[in-house]
Tab-separated table of C-alpha atoms in Angstrom:
chain	number	residue	atom	x	y	z
F	1336	UNK	CA	193.982	208.475	0.669
F	1337	UNK	CA	193.817	207.388	4.257
F	1338	UNK	CA	195.968	204.503	5.409
F	1339	UNK	CA	192.871	202.439	6.253
F	1340	UNK	CA	191.289	202.550	2.777
F	1341	UNK	CA	192.375	199.976	0.228
F	1342	UNK	CA	192.492	200.500	-3.501
F	1343	UNK	CA	189.374	199.249	-5.256
F	1344	UNK	CA	190.300	196.528	-7.760
F	1345	UNK	CA	193.921	197.431	-7.065
F	1346	UNK	CA	193.558	200.784	-8.866
F	1347	UNK	CA	190.571	202.937	-7.882
F	1348	UNK	CA	190.518	205.371	-4.993
F	1349	UNK	CA	187.407	205.509	-2.833
F	1350	UNK	CA	187.485	209.136	-1.741
F	1351	UNK	CA	183.800	209.306	-0.761
F	1352	UNK	CA	183.034	211.648	2.127
F	1353	UNK	CA	180.337	209.259	3.382
F	1354	UNK	CA	180.198	205.533	4.098
F	1355	UNK	CA	179.511	203.755	0.801
F	1356	UNK	CA	178.504	200.541	2.563
F	1357	UNK	CA	176.379	200.209	5.681
F	1358	UNK	CA	176.420	196.894	7.465
F	1359	UNK	CA	175.468	195.260	10.694
F	1360	UNK	CA	177.865	193.090	12.653
F	1361	UNK	CA	176.317	189.832	13.767
F	1362	UNK	CA	177.601	187.485	16.399
F	1363	UNK	CA	177.274	183.957	15.142
F	1364	UNK	CA	176.855	181.425	17.933
F	1365	UNK	CA	177.244	178.582	15.458
F	1366	UNK	CA	180.744	179.685	14.600
F	1367	UNK	CA	182.167	179.784	18.097
F	1368	UNK	CA	181.303	183.415	18.658
F	1369	UNK	CA	182.911	184.712	15.455
F	1370	UNK	CA	181.543	187.916	14.013
F	1371	UNK	CA	180.163	188.313	10.517
F	1372	UNK	CA	178.846	191.335	8.656
F	1373	UNK	CA	175.504	191.673	6.950
F	1374	UNK	CA	175.403	194.357	4.240
F	1375	UNK	CA	172.314	196.517	4.737
F	1376	UNK	CA	172.933	199.077	1.999
F	1377	UNK	CA	175.524	199.884	-0.660
F	1378	UNK	CA	175.688	203.188	-2.525
F	1379	UNK	CA	174.408	202.440	-6.062
F	1380	UNK	CA	177.002	204.752	-7.607
F	1381	UNK	CA	179.790	203.052	-5.674
F	1382	UNK	CA	178.456	199.640	-6.734
F	1383	UNK	CA	178.566	200.683	-10.423
F	1384	UNK	CA	182.013	202.233	-10.113
F	1385	UNK	CA	183.493	199.231	-8.304
F	1386	UNK	CA	181.888	196.926	-10.868
F	1387	UNK	CA	183.463	198.672	-13.875
F	1388	UNK	CA	186.842	198.748	-12.117
F	1389	UNK	CA	186.638	195.025	-11.407
F	1390	UNK	CA	185.590	194.289	-15.002
F	1391	UNK	CA	188.351	196.375	-16.532
F	1392	UNK	CA	191.146	195.521	-14.118
F	1393	UNK	CA	190.372	191.923	-13.185
F	1394	UNK	CA	187.739	190.641	-15.572
F	1395	UNK	CA	188.706	187.990	-18.087
F	1396	UNK	CA	185.533	188.530	-20.113
F	1397	UNK	CA	186.409	192.209	-20.589
F	1398	UNK	CA	190.006	191.611	-21.634
F	1399	UNK	CA	191.559	194.786	-22.981
F	1400	UNK	CA	188.997	197.046	-21.291
F	1401	UNK	CA	190.186	200.030	-19.280
F	1402	UNK	CA	188.846	202.905	-17.229
F	1403	UNK	CA	189.452	206.560	-18.022
F	1404	UNK	CA	192.021	207.962	-15.541
F	1405	UNK	CA	189.491	210.676	-14.639
F	1406	UNK	CA	187.385	207.937	-13.053
F	1407	UNK	CA	190.175	206.594	-10.857
F	1408	UNK	CA	188.602	208.539	-7.990
F	1409	UNK	CA	185.094	207.527	-6.971
F	1410	UNK	CA	184.093	211.167	-6.434
F	1411	UNK	CA	184.785	211.981	-10.107
F	1412	UNK	CA	182.702	209.040	-11.324
F	1413	UNK	CA	179.870	209.913	-8.936
F	1414	UNK	CA	179.913	213.571	-10.059
F	1415	UNK	CA	179.545	212.480	-13.667
F	1416	UNK	CA	176.875	209.858	-12.847
F	1417	UNK	CA	174.588	212.207	-10.905
F	1418	UNK	CA	174.686	214.679	-13.813
F	1419	UNK	CA	173.333	212.057	-16.267
F	1420	UNK	CA	169.726	211.179	-17.069
F	1421	UNK	CA	169.148	208.184	-14.817
F	1422	UNK	CA	166.301	206.109	-13.478
F	1423	UNK	CA	166.539	203.725	-10.575
F	1424	UNK	CA	167.476	200.308	-11.879
F	1425	UNK	CA	169.255	201.535	-15.004
F	1426	UNK	CA	172.639	200.114	-15.928
F	1427	UNK	CA	175.809	201.680	-17.255
F	1428	UNK	CA	176.584	200.860	-20.887
F	1429	UNK	CA	179.833	201.619	-22.730
F	1430	UNK	CA	178.963	200.144	-26.131
F	1431	UNK	CA	175.951	202.084	-27.387
F	1432	UNK	CA	177.584	205.516	-27.708
F	1433	UNK	CA	180.745	204.424	-29.483
F	1434	UNK	CA	180.105	200.871	-30.711
F	1435	UNK	CA	181.014	197.438	-29.415
F	1436	UNK	CA	184.707	197.896	-30.168
F	1437	UNK	CA	184.911	200.498	-27.404
F	1438	UNK	CA	187.207	199.205	-24.702
F	1439	UNK	CA	187.244	202.176	-22.343
F	1440	UNK	CA	184.802	203.216	-19.653
F	1441	UNK	CA	184.719	207.005	-19.703
F	1442	UNK	CA	182.382	210.004	-19.578
F	1443	UNK	CA	182.540	210.103	-23.393
F	1444	UNK	CA	181.659	206.446	-23.954
F	1445	UNK	CA	179.170	205.597	-21.201
F	1446	UNK	CA	175.471	206.219	-20.705
F	1447	UNK	CA	172.670	204.846	-18.535
F	1448	UNK	CA	170.073	202.593	-20.141
F	1449	UNK	CA	167.406	200.222	-18.899
F	1450	UNK	CA	168.410	196.574	-18.447
F	1451	UNK	CA	165.853	195.738	-21.155
F	1452	UNK	CA	167.443	198.076	-23.712
F	1453	UNK	CA	170.912	196.907	-22.708
F	1454	UNK	CA	169.928	193.266	-23.257
F	1455	UNK	CA	168.369	194.096	-26.640
F	1456	UNK	CA	171.641	195.659	-27.740
F	1457	UNK	CA	173.750	192.660	-26.813
F	1458	UNK	CA	174.967	190.539	-29.673
F	1459	UNK	CA	173.132	187.309	-30.374
F	1460	UNK	CA	172.896	184.959	-33.321
F	1461	UNK	CA	169.825	186.099	-35.202
F	1462	UNK	CA	168.782	182.891	-36.870
F	1463	UNK	CA	168.958	179.138	-36.615
F	1464	UNK	CA	169.383	176.682	-39.459
F	1465	UNK	CA	166.834	173.874	-39.744
F	1466	UNK	CA	167.392	171.698	-42.743
F	1467	UNK	CA	167.678	173.960	-45.784
F	1468	UNK	CA	165.971	177.008	-44.267
F	1469	UNK	CA	166.906	179.708	-41.762
F	1470	UNK	CA	164.474	180.701	-39.011
F	1471	UNK	CA	164.632	183.863	-36.900
F	1472	UNK	CA	165.821	183.437	-33.336
F	1473	UNK	CA	165.404	185.796	-30.326
F	1474	UNK	CA	162.839	188.005	-32.062
F	1475	UNK	CA	159.225	188.001	-30.976
F	1476	UNK	CA	156.911	188.380	-33.966
F	1477	UNK	CA	153.359	187.331	-34.658
F	1478	UNK	CA	154.461	185.085	-37.525
F	1479	UNK	CA	157.513	182.902	-38.105
F	1480	UNK	CA	159.071	183.651	-41.500
F	1481	UNK	CA	161.644	181.357	-43.040
F	1482	UNK	CA	164.409	182.154	-45.524
F	1483	UNK	CA	166.236	180.152	-48.137
F	1484	UNK	CA	169.592	181.844	-47.595
F	1485	UNK	CA	171.597	182.948	-44.597
F	1486	UNK	CA	172.004	186.555	-45.885
F	1487	UNK	CA	168.212	186.894	-46.233
F	1488	UNK	CA	167.705	185.700	-42.650
F	1489	UNK	CA	170.440	187.995	-41.378
F	1490	UNK	CA	169.005	191.018	-43.173
F	1491	UNK	CA	165.494	190.383	-41.842
F	1492	UNK	CA	166.759	189.768	-38.304
F	1493	UNK	CA	168.980	192.875	-38.316
F	1494	UNK	CA	166.072	195.063	-39.433
F	1495	UNK	CA	163.681	193.576	-36.842
F	1496	UNK	CA	166.258	193.975	-34.087
F	1497	UNK	CA	167.054	197.578	-35.033
F	1498	UNK	CA	163.338	198.433	-35.063
F	1499	UNK	CA	162.874	196.806	-31.647
F	1500	UNK	CA	165.820	198.734	-30.155
F	1501	UNK	CA	164.513	202.015	-31.564
F	1502	UNK	CA	160.997	201.336	-30.253
F	1503	UNK	CA	162.419	200.605	-26.800
F	1504	UNK	CA	164.459	203.824	-26.838
F	1505	UNK	CA	161.350	205.805	-27.767
F	1506	UNK	CA	159.200	204.031	-25.178
F	1507	UNK	CA	161.783	204.722	-22.469
F	1508	UNK	CA	161.925	208.422	-23.397
F	1509	UNK	CA	165.670	208.506	-24.022
F	1510	UNK	CA	166.398	212.132	-24.846
F	1511	UNK	CA	169.299	211.757	-27.270
F	1512	UNK	CA	168.541	208.732	-29.432
F	1513	UNK	CA	171.193	209.495	-32.069
F	1514	UNK	CA	173.671	207.079	-30.463
F	1515	UNK	CA	171.053	204.364	-30.238
F	1516	UNK	CA	169.919	204.847	-33.837
F	1517	UNK	CA	173.515	204.573	-35.083
F	1518	UNK	CA	174.149	201.563	-32.865
F	1519	UNK	CA	170.928	199.786	-33.813
F	1520	UNK	CA	171.781	199.911	-37.509
F	1521	UNK	CA	175.438	199.014	-37.035
F	1522	UNK	CA	175.032	195.771	-35.082
F	1523	UNK	CA	175.214	192.464	-36.810
F	1524	UNK	CA	174.558	189.149	-35.084
């Protein structure tokens, strides 16, 4: 690592053989001639890699998360990422392949999915209580069923959610849906 490059999130090594950020230096007259930088472009793979490092190393929300040592170097992460099925705008997910208890970002646990599929897989309370009945929440259906017990509402919601996730995976032409099928039926609100 060159002396001029800093560790990313205090751990990762940016060993890219190209500039991962392109910026323009602006002279700001308002600030007594001080210079500022305007980011014009950032490598999408670098952005993802830096984001997972920051989540795992510094993020409070992702407490206990870590990054596979093989991904300490940006070049290793990028090599893996370009070999994966990917569409522009997709996001990296570590939960679908191995379940929400997965705490490590690695080639074995991560995959690219659409933001829509990723959001559908996030945990959410599946029902709301109104008086003595339970109504579905966060599920778009043409009718609004109600249930007398919480387990009934939970069962209905879980089935609707799993079906929605599977339909999204099929619509988005995800080649290996086995992970998504297992995940869809394992999640509980």
